[in-house]
Backbone as ProteinMPNN parsed JSONL, in Angstrom:
{"seq_chain_A": "MVLNKFKFRNKLIISFLIVFVPMIVLGGLISYYQIKQFLESNIEKELETTISSLHNTIKTTANVSIKNHLAATAEKNFSIAEYYYSKHRSGLISIEEAVKTIEEIFLNQHIGISGYIYCIDSRGQVIIHPNDKVKNTNVSEFEFVQKQIEVKDGYIEYEWQNPGESAKRPKALYMIYYKPLDWIISVSAYRKEFHYLVDINDFEDMVLSH", "coords_chain_A": {"N_chain_A": [[20.314, 113.835, 87.392], [21.278, 112.385, 85.196], [21.251, 109.824, 86.574], [18.685, 109.467, 86.79], [17.692, 109.179, 84.52], [18.928, 106.806, 83.898], [17.976, 104.971, 85.852], [15.467, 105.016, 84.967], [15.465, 103.991, 82.455], [16.22, 101.361, 82.953], [14.065, 100.419, 84.544], [12.225, 100.604, 82.244], [13.271, 98.512, 80.677], [13.052, 96.464, 82.471], [10.339, 96.085, 82.641], [9.684, 95.555, 80.278], [10.845, 92.968, 79.87], [9.277, 91.839, 81.914], [6.817, 91.575, 80.722], [6.936, 90.929, 78.026], [8.752, 88.716, 77.788], [7.491, 86.442, 78.97], [5.477, 86.21, 77.121], [6.861, 85.744, 74.73], [8.105, 83.228, 75.463], [5.671, 81.752, 75.957], [4.683, 81.775, 73.637], [6.474, 80.421, 72.097], [6.072, 77.814, 73.172], [3.815, 77.111, 72.458], [4.028, 77.285, 69.692], [5.728, 74.944, 69.53], [4.082, 72.506, 70.447], [2.267, 72.662, 68.481], [3.755, 72.012, 66.297], [4.651, 69.899, 66.93], [2.488, 68.274, 67.314], [1.54, 68.3, 64.557], [3.656, 67.221, 63.305], [3.463, 64.668, 64.458], [0.973, 63.943, 63.72], [1.133, 63.73, 60.844], [3.136, 61.638, 60.829], [1.8, 59.411, 61.872], [-0.091, 59.35, 60.028], [1.31, 58.611, 57.706], [2.26, 56.054, 58.478], [0.094, 54.668, 58.704], [-0.651, 54.514, 55.899], [1.335, 53.202, 54.898], [1.182, 50.87, 56.165], [-1.238, 49.949, 55.235], [-0.886, 49.657, 52.502], [1.033, 47.536, 52.572], [-0.73, 45.655, 53.673], [-2.502, 45.471, 51.63], [-1.042, 44.559, 49.582], [-0.085, 41.916, 50.287], [-2.287, 40.713, 50.86], [-3.662, 40.747, 48.303], [-1.817, 39.059, 46.889], [-2.27, 36.812, 48.256], [-4.77, 36.296, 47.374], [-4.565, 35.857, 44.69], [-2.886, 33.633, 44.738], [-4.143, 31.818, 45.761], [-6.508, 31.627, 44.135], [-5.453, 30.876, 41.589], [-4.251, 28.237, 42.403], [-6.539, 26.768, 42.955], [-7.679, 27.03, 40.422], [-5.914, 25.659, 38.751], [-6.001, 23.157, 39.95], [-8.854, 22.526, 39.254], [-9.063, 22.719, 36.424], [-7.279, 20.579, 36.005], [-8.972, 18.453, 36.739], [-11.111, 18.651, 35.116], [-10.074, 18.028, 32.605], [-9.565, 15.196, 33.277], [-12.311, 14.493, 33.626], [-13.147, 14.787, 30.967], [-11.221, 13.026, 29.526], [-12.102, 10.521, 30.405], [-14.84, 10.548, 29.728], [-14.501, 10.95, 27.088], [-13.502, 8.255, 26.251], [-15.866, 6.81, 26.842], [-17.318, 7.919, 24.745], [-16.01, 6.815, 22.598], [-16.806, 4.27, 22.658], [-15.38, 2.528, 24.313], [-15.778, 2.131, 27.219], [-18.923, 2.102, 29.19], [-21.162, 4.759, 29.9], [-22.089, 4.608, 32.579], [-19.692, 3.403, 33.92], [-17.639, 5.475, 33.041], [-18.489, 7.563, 34.695], [-18.335, 6.752, 37.319], [-15.656, 6.101, 37.458], [-14.6, 8.633, 37.254], [-15.943, 10.027, 39.23], [-14.722, 8.539, 41.473], [-12.092, 9.339, 41.303], [-12.097, 11.925, 41.597], [-13.252, 12.177, 44.316], [-11.12, 11.088, 45.823], [-9.313, 13.015, 46.324], [-7.952, 15.748, 47.876], [-8.309, 18.998, 49.025], [-6.596, 21.641, 49.963], [-6.904, 21.52, 53.494], [-9.276, 20.308, 54.475], [-10.708, 20.609, 52.43], [-12.744, 19.927, 49.293], [-13.619, 18.324, 46.103], [-16.676, 18.789, 44.341], [-19.691, 18.102, 42.204], [-22.181, 19.83, 40.616], [-25.193, 20.276, 38.901], [-26.811, 22.025, 36.184], [-29.17, 22.546, 37.32], [-28.776, 22.768, 40.047], [-28.79, 20.19, 41.095], [-26.95, 18.045, 43.149], [-24.376, 15.948, 41.922], [-22.021, 14.695, 42.334], [-20.408, 14.183, 45.413], [-18.626, 14.382, 48.45], [-19.905, 13.681, 50.814], [-22.439, 11.322, 51.39], [-25.061, 12.111, 52.27], [-25.736, 14.756, 51.109], [-25.337, 13.944, 48.598], [-27.262, 13.757, 45.402], [-29.23, 15.574, 46.364], [-30.888, 18.518, 45.923], [-29.373, 21.726, 45.924], [-30.154, 24.304, 45.308], [-30.824, 26.412, 46.456], [-29.122, 27.842, 48.035], [-27.369, 30.676, 48.09], [-24.508, 30.977, 47.061], [-24.516, 28.649, 45.362], [-26.681, 29.492, 43.678], [-25.031, 31.538, 42.209], [-23.198, 29.978, 41.196], [-24.723, 28.231, 39.206], [-25.541, 30.411, 37.432], [-23.319, 31.404, 36.612], [-21.197, 29.48, 36.256], [-18.538, 29.203, 35.258], [-15.463, 29.924, 36.641], [-14.339, 32.052, 39.641], [-15.265, 32.278, 42.902], [-16.086, 33.773, 46.03], [-17.304, 32.886, 49.518], [-19.311, 32.981, 52.561], [-19.375, 30.093, 54.83], [-20.867, 27.834, 57.222], [-20.605, 24.994, 58.692], [-22.652, 22.32, 60.09], [-22.794, 22.342, 63.575], [-20.89, 23.958, 64.023], [-19.624, 27.312, 65.124], [-19.873, 29.816, 63.928], [-19.738, 31.333, 60.687], [-17.346, 30.812, 58.219], [-14.766, 32.265, 55.832], [-14.888, 30.724, 52.384], [-13.275, 29.693, 49.539], [-13.739, 29.044, 45.831], [-13.274, 27.454, 42.915], [-14.665, 26.798, 39.769], [-15.516, 25.023, 36.659], [-17.454, 24.418, 33.818], [-18.539, 21.57, 32.498], [-19.72, 20.787, 29.736], [-20.728, 18.104, 28.047], [-21.667, 16.434, 30.228], [-23.236, 18.02, 31.57], [-22.09, 19.384, 34.044], [-21.082, 21.164, 36.809], [-17.854, 21.336, 37.67], [-16.496, 21.755, 40.808], [-14.013, 22.986, 42.783], [-13.329, 23.458, 46.028], [-12.561, 24.95, 49.21], [-11.695, 26.045, 52.669], [-10.536, 29.332, 52.899], [-8.164, 30.022, 54.661], [-7.04, 27.706, 55.024], [-5.151, 27.85, 53.066], [-2.731, 29.144, 53.656], [-0.525, 28.264, 53.206], [0.474, 28.829, 50.8], [1.609, 31.392, 50.432], [4.437, 32.715, 50.916], [5.995, 34.281, 53.194], [8.713, 35.501, 53.388], [8.855, 36.461, 50.701], [8.088, 38.975, 50.818], [10.124, 40.292, 52.225], [12.066, 42.164, 51.375], [10.497, 44.407, 50.55], [9.087, 45.071, 53.0], [11.224, 45.685, 54.469], [12.172, 48.119, 52.981], [10.566, 49.942, 54.173]], "CA_chain_A": [[19.373, 113.968, 86.129], [21.622, 111.108, 84.512], [20.926, 108.583, 87.174], [17.254, 109.346, 87.004], [17.526, 108.604, 83.313], [19.257, 105.498, 83.957], [16.955, 104.221, 86.609], [13.966, 104.831, 84.124], [15.751, 103.19, 81.181], [16.277, 100.249, 83.668], [12.52, 100.261, 84.645], [11.472, 100.255, 81.037], [13.78, 97.26, 80.456], [12.456, 95.339, 83.377], [8.976, 96.172, 82.287], [9.64, 94.897, 78.915], [11.242, 91.739, 80.18], [8.212, 91.112, 82.409], [5.733, 91.588, 79.893], [7.213, 90.229, 76.585], [9.436, 87.359, 77.897], [6.443, 85.396, 79.243], [4.762, 86.226, 76.011], [7.742, 84.958, 73.767], [8.154, 81.838, 76.076], [4.417, 81.068, 75.642], [4.43, 81.53, 71.952], [7.564, 79.307, 71.621], [5.721, 76.632, 73.558], [2.502, 77.044, 71.619], [4.515, 76.757, 68.399], [6.279, 73.714, 69.664], [3.101, 71.803, 70.374], [1.56, 72.685, 67.337], [4.581, 71.638, 65.337], [4.798, 68.545, 67.399], [1.125, 67.501, 66.768], [1.613, 68.193, 63.067], [4.505, 66.135, 62.888], [3.06, 63.376, 64.92], [-0.087, 63.479, 62.709], [1.77, 63.26, 59.544], [4.224, 60.255, 60.944], [0.755, 58.456, 61.987], [-0.825, 59.003, 58.628], [2.277, 57.942, 56.697], [2.312, 54.609, 58.967], [-1.131, 54.125, 58.217], [-0.756, 54.453, 54.543], [2.376, 52.223, 54.685], [0.691, 49.45, 56.78], [-2.348, 49.747, 54.366], [-0.164, 49.33, 51.545], [1.467, 46.199, 52.667], [-1.619, 44.74, 54.054], [-3.148, 45.092, 50.54], [-0.18, 43.689, 48.667], [-0.097, 40.586, 50.893], [-3.774, 40.256, 50.769], [-3.9, 40.516, 46.839], [-0.747, 37.94, 46.535], [-2.745, 35.62, 48.849], [-5.954, 35.942, 46.666], [-4.358, 35.333, 43.396], [-2.278, 32.359, 44.855], [-5.58, 30.726, 46.009], [-7.134, 31.316, 42.665], [-4.658, 30.043, 40.458], [-3.986, 26.878, 42.718], [-8.02, 26.219, 42.815], [-7.957, 26.989, 38.908], [-5.115, 24.708, 38.26], [-6.941, 21.818, 40.153], [-10.174, 22.477, 38.515], [-8.69, 22.437, 34.995], [-6.78, 19.092, 35.795], [-10.174, 17.507, 36.912], [-11.901, 18.76, 33.852], [-9.315, 17.063, 31.9], [-9.975, 13.944, 33.803], [-13.421, 14.046, 33.047], [-13.052, 14.587, 29.405], [-10.546, 11.853, 29.145], [-12.922, 9.139, 30.751], [-16.137, 10.641, 28.902], [-14.037, 10.309, 25.476], [-13.48, 6.676, 26.236], [-17.388, 6.381, 26.639], [-17.759, 8.037, 23.369], [-15.356, 5.918, 21.703], [-17.462, 2.871, 22.952], [-14.592, 1.701, 25.323], [-16.654, 2.051, 28.427], [-20.212, 2.582, 29.333], [-21.344, 5.98, 30.356], [-21.869, 4.321, 34.125], [-18.301, 3.134, 34.177], [-17.086, 6.76, 32.918], [-18.919, 8.59, 35.55], [-17.959, 5.919, 38.465], [-14.022, 6.412, 37.672], [-14.311, 10.062, 37.695], [-16.143, 9.966, 40.828], [-13.564, 8.032, 42.496], [-10.689, 10.061, 41.21], [-12.54, 13.346, 42.371], [-13.311, 12.112, 45.739], [-9.81, 10.716, 46.311], [-8.428, 14.228, 46.199], [-7.829, 16.723, 49.117], [-8.163, 20.752, 48.712], [-6.245, 22.362, 51.442], [-6.783, 20.344, 54.576], [-10.767, 19.925, 54.748], [-11.641, 21.093, 51.232], [-13.031, 18.884, 48.319], [-14.301, 18.44, 44.727], [-17.948, 18.294, 44.139], [-20.273, 18.507, 40.884], [-23.587, 19.897, 40.699], [-25.75, 20.36, 37.412], [-27.353, 23.406, 36.037], [-30.488, 22.794, 38.204], [-28.524, 22.763, 41.466], [-28.702, 18.977, 41.69], [-25.522, 17.502, 43.394], [-24.113, 14.859, 41.367], [-20.77, 13.969, 43.013], [-19.901, 15.024, 46.767], [-18.015, 13.327, 49.419], [-21.006, 13.351, 51.833], [-23.526, 10.899, 50.897], [-26.353, 12.607, 52.596], [-25.72, 15.589, 50.17], [-25.31, 13.675, 47.075], [-28.543, 13.596, 44.877], [-30.004, 16.713, 46.757], [-30.942, 19.982, 45.267], [-28.96, 22.952, 46.731], [-30.267, 25.772, 44.427], [-31.608, 27.564, 47.481], [-27.844, 28.686, 48.656], [-26.846, 31.864, 47.182], [-23.373, 30.607, 46.081], [-24.959, 27.699, 44.315], [-27.303, 30.299, 42.42], [-24.107, 32.072, 41.473], [-22.724, 29.028, 40.345], [-25.701, 28.142, 38.014], [-25.537, 31.559, 36.654], [-21.828, 31.892, 35.773], [-20.664, 28.117, 35.847], [-17.027, 29.087, 35.215], [-14.799, 31.323, 37.487], [-13.833, 32.098, 40.894], [-16.082, 32.896, 43.739], [-15.883, 33.465, 47.635], [-18.552, 32.959, 50.08], [-19.354, 32.245, 53.838], [-20.218, 28.779, 55.05], [-21.036, 27.47, 58.382], [-20.901, 23.516, 58.758], [-23.459, 22.02, 61.275], [-22.161, 22.306, 64.869], [-19.877, 25.342, 64.017], [-20.468, 28.476, 66.063], [-19.748, 31.035, 63.122], [-19.288, 31.258, 59.223], [-16.083, 31.018, 57.721], [-14.792, 32.434, 54.413], [-14.455, 29.795, 51.469], [-13.063, 29.973, 48.098], [-14.186, 28.193, 45.079], [-13.107, 27.575, 41.481], [-15.687, 26.059, 38.826], [-15.294, 24.891, 35.451], [-18.431, 23.799, 33.392], [-18.25, 20.536, 31.64], [-20.968, 20.67, 28.977], [-21.242, 17.004, 27.854], [-22.447, 15.825, 31.277], [-23.768, 19.14, 32.385], [-21.641, 19.35, 35.206], [-20.247, 22.328, 37.267], [-16.943, 20.95, 38.488], [-16.285, 22.831, 41.835], [-12.945, 22.86, 43.618], [-13.754, 24.331, 47.27], [-12.04, 24.999, 50.626], [-11.615, 27.305, 53.553], [-9.414, 30.26, 52.588], [-7.254, 29.89, 55.73], [-6.264, 26.659, 54.613], [-4.065, 28.008, 51.79], [-1.767, 30.003, 54.054], [1.173, 27.866, 52.867], [0.739, 29.291, 49.408], [2.039, 32.478, 50.633], [5.897, 32.809, 51.609], [6.242, 35.853, 53.755], [9.926, 35.934, 52.84], [8.812, 37.104, 49.566], [7.584, 40.368, 51.065], [10.95, 40.765, 52.818], [12.551, 43.402, 50.887], [9.496, 45.483, 50.611], [8.754, 45.5, 54.278], [12.587, 46.527, 54.98], [12.45, 49.116, 52.512], [9.89, 50.994, 54.613]], "C_chain_A": [[19.959, 112.655, 85.233], [21.286, 109.938, 85.087], [19.705, 108.474, 87.232], [16.965, 108.661, 85.686], [17.809, 107.097, 83.212], [18.276, 104.526, 84.692], [15.691, 104.009, 85.672], [14.311, 104.015, 83.027], [15.729, 101.611, 81.988], [14.815, 99.619, 83.95], [12.09, 99.829, 83.403], [12.005, 98.918, 80.5], [13.3, 96.122, 81.199], [11.078, 95.167, 82.954], [8.708, 95.123, 80.882], [9.839, 93.494, 78.867], [10.015, 90.868, 80.698], [7.064, 90.695, 81.52], [5.83, 90.452, 78.655], [7.87, 89.049, 76.749], [8.463, 86.219, 78.147], [5.919, 84.952, 77.907], [5.435, 85.274, 74.704], [7.851, 83.53, 74.282], [6.9, 81.098, 75.717], [4.107, 80.656, 74.305], [5.337, 80.524, 71.518], [6.859, 77.786, 71.907], [4.526, 76.176, 72.833], [2.94, 76.632, 70.298], [5.082, 75.384, 68.557], [5.323, 72.482, 69.661], [2.357, 71.616, 69.204], [2.274, 71.982, 66.282], [4.484, 70.105, 65.577], [3.54, 67.674, 67.079], [1.046, 67.32, 65.189], [2.421, 67.182, 62.603], [4.079, 64.479, 63.275], [1.88, 62.702, 63.998], [0.277, 62.998, 61.492], [2.436, 61.822, 59.459], [2.757, 59.214, 60.976], [0.123, 58.008, 60.522], [0.002, 58.354, 57.502], [2.587, 56.239, 57.07], [1.185, 53.872, 58.459], [-1.221, 53.754, 56.801], [0.374, 53.378, 54.163], [1.81, 50.809, 54.989], [-0.542, 49.017, 55.845], [-1.883, 49.28, 53.173], [0.307, 48.003, 51.462], [0.511, 45.27, 52.864], [-2.429, 44.383, 52.681], [-2.395, 44.35, 49.489], [-0.086, 42.257, 48.955], [-1.419, 40.079, 50.608], [-4.0, 39.742, 49.059], [-3.044, 39.311, 46.398], [-1.642, 36.782, 47.015], [-4.044, 35.114, 47.838], [-5.594, 35.322, 45.142], [-3.549, 34.038, 43.4], [-3.256, 31.217, 44.944], [-6.363, 30.573, 44.742], [-6.599, 30.56, 41.892], [-4.325, 28.735, 40.995], [-5.315, 26.323, 42.46], [-8.266, 26.003, 41.058], [-7.155, 25.833, 38.376], [-5.842, 23.327, 38.485], [-8.194, 21.344, 39.291], [-9.971, 22.068, 37.227], [-8.16, 20.958, 34.762], [-7.985, 18.228, 35.987], [-10.907, 17.848, 35.705], [-11.294, 17.846, 32.774], [-9.461, 15.578, 32.111], [-11.235, 13.601, 33.397], [-13.694, 14.086, 31.606], [-12.284, 13.467, 28.825], [-11.59, 10.571, 29.199], [-14.176, 9.246, 29.788], [-15.657, 10.373, 27.333], [-14.097, 8.783, 25.456], [-14.939, 6.066, 26.196], [-17.714, 6.743, 25.136], [-17.172, 7.269, 22.578], [-15.719, 4.497, 21.7], [-16.514, 1.884, 23.818], [-15.272, 1.344, 26.692], [-17.859, 2.455, 28.25], [-20.076, 4.076, 30.006], [-21.315, 5.769, 32.08], [-20.371, 4.211, 34.577], [-17.249, 4.331, 34.111], [-17.336, 7.534, 34.032], [-18.399, 7.948, 37.005], [-16.596, 6.219, 38.681], [-13.813, 7.812, 37.959], [-14.752, 10.334, 38.947], [-15.175, 9.679, 41.802], [-12.238, 8.916, 42.594], [-11.004, 11.558, 41.993], [-12.454, 13.05, 43.653], [-12.11, 11.725, 46.423], [-8.87, 11.778, 46.607], [-8.742, 15.197, 47.424], [-7.433, 18.074, 48.771], [-7.67, 21.177, 50.109], [-6.205, 21.237, 52.373], [-8.305, 19.742, 54.635], [-11.407, 19.931, 53.394], [-11.799, 19.762, 50.194], [-13.275, 19.419, 47.144], [-15.786, 18.079, 44.687], [-18.517, 18.621, 42.721], [-21.583, 18.724, 41.078], [-24.108, 20.072, 38.994], [-26.317, 21.617, 37.482], [-28.583, 23.787, 36.635], [-30.182, 22.714, 39.681], [-28.708, 21.355, 42.016], [-27.292, 18.248, 41.9], [-25.414, 15.972, 42.813], [-22.959, 14.003, 41.948], [-20.614, 14.827, 44.31], [-19.562, 13.868, 47.682], [-18.907, 13.106, 50.675], [-22.161, 12.769, 50.934], [-24.785, 11.283, 51.069], [-26.729, 13.951, 51.597], [-25.833, 15.151, 48.97], [-26.66, 13.325, 46.711], [-29.407, 14.605, 45.503], [-29.904, 17.759, 46.047], [-30.571, 20.842, 46.092], [-29.061, 24.178, 46.227], [-30.579, 26.684, 45.498], [-30.331, 28.166, 47.954], [-27.633, 29.477, 47.489], [-25.696, 31.644, 46.352], [-23.635, 29.711, 45.254], [-25.807, 28.268, 43.083], [-26.223, 30.813, 41.541], [-23.517, 30.979, 40.654], [-23.366, 28.421, 39.101], [-25.676, 29.124, 37.188], [-24.335, 31.623, 35.791], [-21.272, 30.549, 35.232], [-19.4, 28.075, 35.618], [-16.332, 30.316, 35.918], [-14.627, 30.849, 38.814], [-14.788, 32.984, 41.717], [-15.596, 32.648, 45.266], [-17.128, 33.569, 48.214], [-18.395, 32.64, 51.508], [-20.106, 31.19, 54.028], [-19.867, 28.471, 56.472], [-21.528, 25.842, 58.262], [-21.931, 23.231, 60.163], [-22.474, 21.763, 62.432], [-21.124, 23.217, 64.803], [-20.617, 26.474, 64.568], [-20.506, 29.883, 64.999], [-19.468, 30.598, 61.581], [-18.053, 31.629, 59.212], [-15.945, 31.4, 56.233], [-14.259, 31.081, 53.579], [-14.132, 30.398, 50.285], [-13.413, 28.78, 47.207], [-13.806, 28.281, 43.579], [-13.948, 26.533, 40.788], [-15.219, 26.253, 37.481], [-16.598, 23.962, 34.968], [-18.013, 22.76, 32.249], [-19.479, 20.021, 31.029], [-21.491, 19.217, 28.755], [-22.088, 16.301, 28.928], [-23.089, 16.673, 32.076], [-23.308, 19.232, 33.771], [-20.649, 20.347, 35.508], [-19.23, 21.811, 38.27], [-16.291, 21.994, 39.683], [-15.182, 22.335, 42.812], [-13.252, 23.785, 44.805], [-13.072, 23.98, 48.464], [-11.718, 26.324, 51.43], [-10.446, 28.127, 53.061], [-8.119, 30.054, 53.532], [-6.441, 28.873, 55.571], [-5.057, 26.656, 53.864], [-3.057, 28.891, 52.276], [-0.237, 29.67, 53.646], [1.487, 28.127, 51.466], [1.355, 30.663, 49.142], [3.335, 32.617, 51.582], [6.055, 34.114, 51.925], [7.708, 36.325, 53.492], [9.812, 36.488, 51.528], [8.616, 38.606, 49.632], [8.885, 41.07, 52.037], [11.742, 42.085, 52.776], [11.697, 44.572, 50.687], [9.182, 45.946, 51.821], [10.005, 46.316, 54.838], [12.776, 47.8, 54.473], [11.553, 50.418, 53.101], [10.429, 51.472, 56.172]], "O_chain_A": [[19.152, 111.958, 84.619], [21.013, 108.979, 84.365], [19.303, 107.414, 87.714], [16.165, 107.728, 85.621], [17.106, 106.3, 82.592], [17.862, 103.478, 84.198], [15.03, 102.971, 85.659], [13.422, 103.277, 82.603], [15.104, 100.726, 81.403], [14.501, 98.479, 83.608], [11.571, 98.715, 83.341], [11.214, 98.205, 79.883], [13.147, 95.002, 80.711], [10.653, 94.012, 82.918], [7.851, 94.277, 80.628], [9.232, 92.783, 78.067], [9.686, 89.75, 80.303], [6.481, 89.614, 81.611], [5.105, 89.487, 78.413], [7.651, 88.202, 75.883], [8.615, 85.138, 77.578], [5.861, 83.783, 77.525], [4.874, 84.452, 73.978], [7.672, 82.633, 73.458], [6.965, 79.967, 75.234], [3.527, 79.653, 73.89], [5.009, 79.776, 70.597], [6.994, 76.816, 71.16], [4.284, 74.985, 72.635], [2.347, 75.714, 69.733], [4.876, 74.624, 67.61], [5.632, 71.498, 68.989], [1.846, 70.532, 68.922], [1.641, 71.385, 65.411], [4.293, 69.255, 64.707], [3.615, 66.525, 66.643], [0.553, 66.324, 64.661], [2.104, 66.385, 61.721], [4.293, 63.45, 62.633], [1.763, 61.532, 63.636], [-0.185, 61.943, 61.056], [2.393, 61.044, 58.506], [2.664, 58.312, 60.144], [-0.086, 56.896, 60.037], [-0.479, 57.708, 56.571], [2.999, 55.393, 56.276], [1.218, 52.764, 57.923], [-1.833, 52.733, 56.488], [0.25, 52.74, 53.119], [1.931, 49.824, 54.261], [-0.809, 47.822, 55.717], [-2.552, 48.359, 52.705], [0.083, 47.315, 50.467], [0.657, 44.142, 52.394], [-2.945, 43.276, 52.532], [-2.945, 43.639, 48.648], [-0.012, 41.43, 48.045], [-1.548, 38.966, 50.099], [-4.402, 38.637, 48.695], [-3.53, 38.557, 45.554], [-1.789, 35.819, 46.263], [-4.3, 33.942, 47.565], [-6.269, 34.462, 44.576], [-3.443, 33.367, 42.374], [-3.233, 30.1, 44.427], [-6.805, 29.486, 44.368], [-7.175, 29.563, 41.458], [-4.061, 27.912, 40.118], [-5.324, 25.345, 41.713], [-8.874, 25.065, 40.542], [-7.692, 25.061, 37.582], [-6.199, 22.553, 37.597], [-8.459, 20.239, 38.815], [-10.617, 21.109, 36.807], [-8.407, 20.258, 33.781], [-7.989, 17.189, 35.328], [-11.44, 16.821, 35.284], [-11.968, 17.024, 32.153], [-9.471, 14.807, 31.151], [-11.406, 12.518, 32.838], [-14.542, 13.324, 31.141], [-12.62, 12.975, 27.748], [-11.829, 9.813, 28.259], [-14.551, 8.271, 29.136], [-16.316, 9.718, 26.525], [-14.766, 8.189, 24.61], [-15.185, 5.006, 25.621], [-18.305, 5.948, 24.404], [-17.877, 6.916, 21.633], [-15.179, 3.646, 20.993], [-16.786, 0.698, 24.005], [-15.214, 0.193, 27.124], [-18.098, 3.151, 27.263], [-19.043, 4.474, 30.545], [-20.691, 6.539, 32.81], [-19.927, 4.881, 35.509], [-16.242, 4.357, 34.819], [-16.408, 8.243, 34.42], [-18.044, 8.78, 37.84], [-16.2, 6.555, 39.797], [-12.98, 8.191, 38.782], [-13.998, 10.863, 39.762], [-14.853, 10.39, 42.754], [-11.545, 9.143, 43.586], [-10.259, 12.128, 42.792], [-11.566, 13.629, 44.279], [-12.023, 12.011, 47.617], [-7.759, 11.54, 47.08], [-9.902, 15.291, 47.827], [-6.332, 18.305, 48.271], [-8.295, 21.048, 51.161], [-5.61, 20.184, 52.145], [-8.377, 18.538, 54.883], [-12.479, 19.364, 53.188], [-11.091, 18.759, 50.291], [-13.23, 20.629, 46.924], [-16.061, 16.936, 45.052], [-17.855, 19.398, 42.034], [-22.225, 17.875, 41.696], [-23.328, 19.974, 38.047], [-26.382, 22.28, 38.517], [-29.071, 24.917, 36.598], [-31.089, 22.61, 40.507], [-28.785, 21.206, 43.235], [-26.598, 17.912, 40.941], [-26.144, 15.034, 43.135], [-23.0, 12.774, 42.004], [-20.687, 16.055, 44.259], [-20.053, 12.739, 47.687], [-18.523, 12.301, 51.524], [-22.729, 13.382, 50.03], [-25.657, 10.958, 50.264], [-27.91, 14.171, 51.332], [-26.411, 15.866, 48.151], [-27.316, 12.655, 47.509], [-30.566, 14.49, 45.106], [-28.831, 18.002, 45.494], [-31.256, 20.953, 47.109], [-28.289, 25.087, 46.532], [-30.54, 27.881, 45.214], [-30.552, 29.299, 48.38], [-27.681, 29.155, 46.302], [-25.688, 31.973, 45.166], [-23.008, 29.808, 44.199], [-25.782, 27.844, 41.927], [-26.297, 30.655, 40.323], [-23.374, 31.139, 39.442], [-22.704, 28.136, 38.103], [-25.796, 28.789, 36.01], [-24.311, 31.835, 34.579], [-20.932, 30.409, 34.058], [-18.886, 26.962, 35.719], [-16.652, 31.49, 35.735], [-14.705, 29.677, 39.182], [-15.092, 34.133, 41.398], [-14.942, 31.686, 45.669], [-18.028, 34.199, 47.659], [-17.373, 32.021, 51.802], [-21.259, 31.107, 53.607], [-18.764, 28.768, 56.931], [-22.629, 25.514, 57.82], [-21.871, 23.965, 61.149], [-21.471, 21.067, 62.277], [-20.365, 23.172, 65.77], [-21.836, 26.64, 64.542], [-21.142, 30.884, 65.327], [-18.971, 29.492, 61.365], [-17.574, 32.516, 59.919], [-16.778, 31.004, 55.417], [-13.321, 30.426, 54.035], [-14.601, 31.488, 49.959], [-13.41, 27.641, 47.676], [-14.102, 29.345, 43.035], [-13.923, 25.39, 41.245], [-14.663, 27.277, 37.084], [-16.836, 22.913, 35.568], [-17.304, 23.049, 31.285], [-20.178, 19.123, 31.498], [-22.614, 18.977, 29.196], [-23.089, 15.657, 28.613], [-23.52, 16.311, 33.171], [-24.149, 19.155, 34.667], [-19.626, 20.526, 34.846], [-19.49, 21.775, 39.473], [-15.624, 22.969, 39.337], [-15.398, 21.386, 43.566], [-13.438, 24.966, 44.511], [-12.971, 22.794, 48.778], [-11.527, 27.428, 50.918], [-9.388, 27.543, 52.826], [-7.034, 29.928, 52.965], [-5.252, 28.949, 55.882], [-4.156, 25.819, 53.906], [-2.416, 29.486, 51.41], [0.789, 30.348, 53.69], [2.539, 27.757, 50.946], [1.601, 31.091, 48.015], [3.256, 32.626, 52.81], [6.232, 35.001, 51.09], [7.896, 37.536, 53.382], [10.826, 37.085, 51.167], [8.909, 39.368, 48.711], [8.736, 42.186, 52.535], [12.013, 42.849, 53.703], [12.206, 45.693, 50.662], [8.967, 47.154, 51.929], [9.903, 47.35, 55.499], [13.378, 48.644, 55.136], [11.69, 51.577, 52.709], [9.91, 52.436, 56.736]]}, "name": "protein", "num_of_chains": 1, "seq": "MVLNKFKFRNKLIISFLIVFVPMIVLGGLISYYQIKQFLESNIEKELETTISSLHNTIKTTANVSIKNHLAATAEKNFSIAEYYYSKHRSGLISIEEAVKTIEEIFLNQHIGISGYIYCIDSRGQVIIHPNDKVKNTNVSEFEFVQKQIEVKDGYIEYEWQNPGESAKRPKALYMIYYKPLDWIISVSAYRKEFHYLVDINDFEDMVLSH"}
């Protein structure tokens, strides 16, 4: 009788192990993979957030650096125009001499690598430009020029494709309006030519903190 009870109990234990152990193992595996996927998903999201934050910080710094650089150049050339025009107003030089001198100074400057300074009036007529074929033409059909005519002062970005190039490239431009001559003094260059303005070492501590 005791032996039968012992055998019956062993059978129950074996049956329990056969039924429930695989279920426990299967449940553990399912939980493991669910937790693993959850952790991986959270890690990926955190990495994406961190990378996006770093990208936005560097991009903002680059934008500010480019804008400040172009603004400083535009303001310097505004002062040059004001200086020589004031000499004309004082009767020291003719208006033709003043304009010629200003033009020579403007065109002898390089912005970035291939950038330059040009001037248009409030109708979109090109007054000063390094390309003689463009000078004295009206360029008001271009969208960015229309923006220049509208606002006259400030910073804009636009896409530009030179003849012979396969695709448009982003350009940056800062302009200041010199009212006495009706000139929109424009300092323009391709954005990628200003990479030297951003020192990646400035971001070392921020990157390492992540």
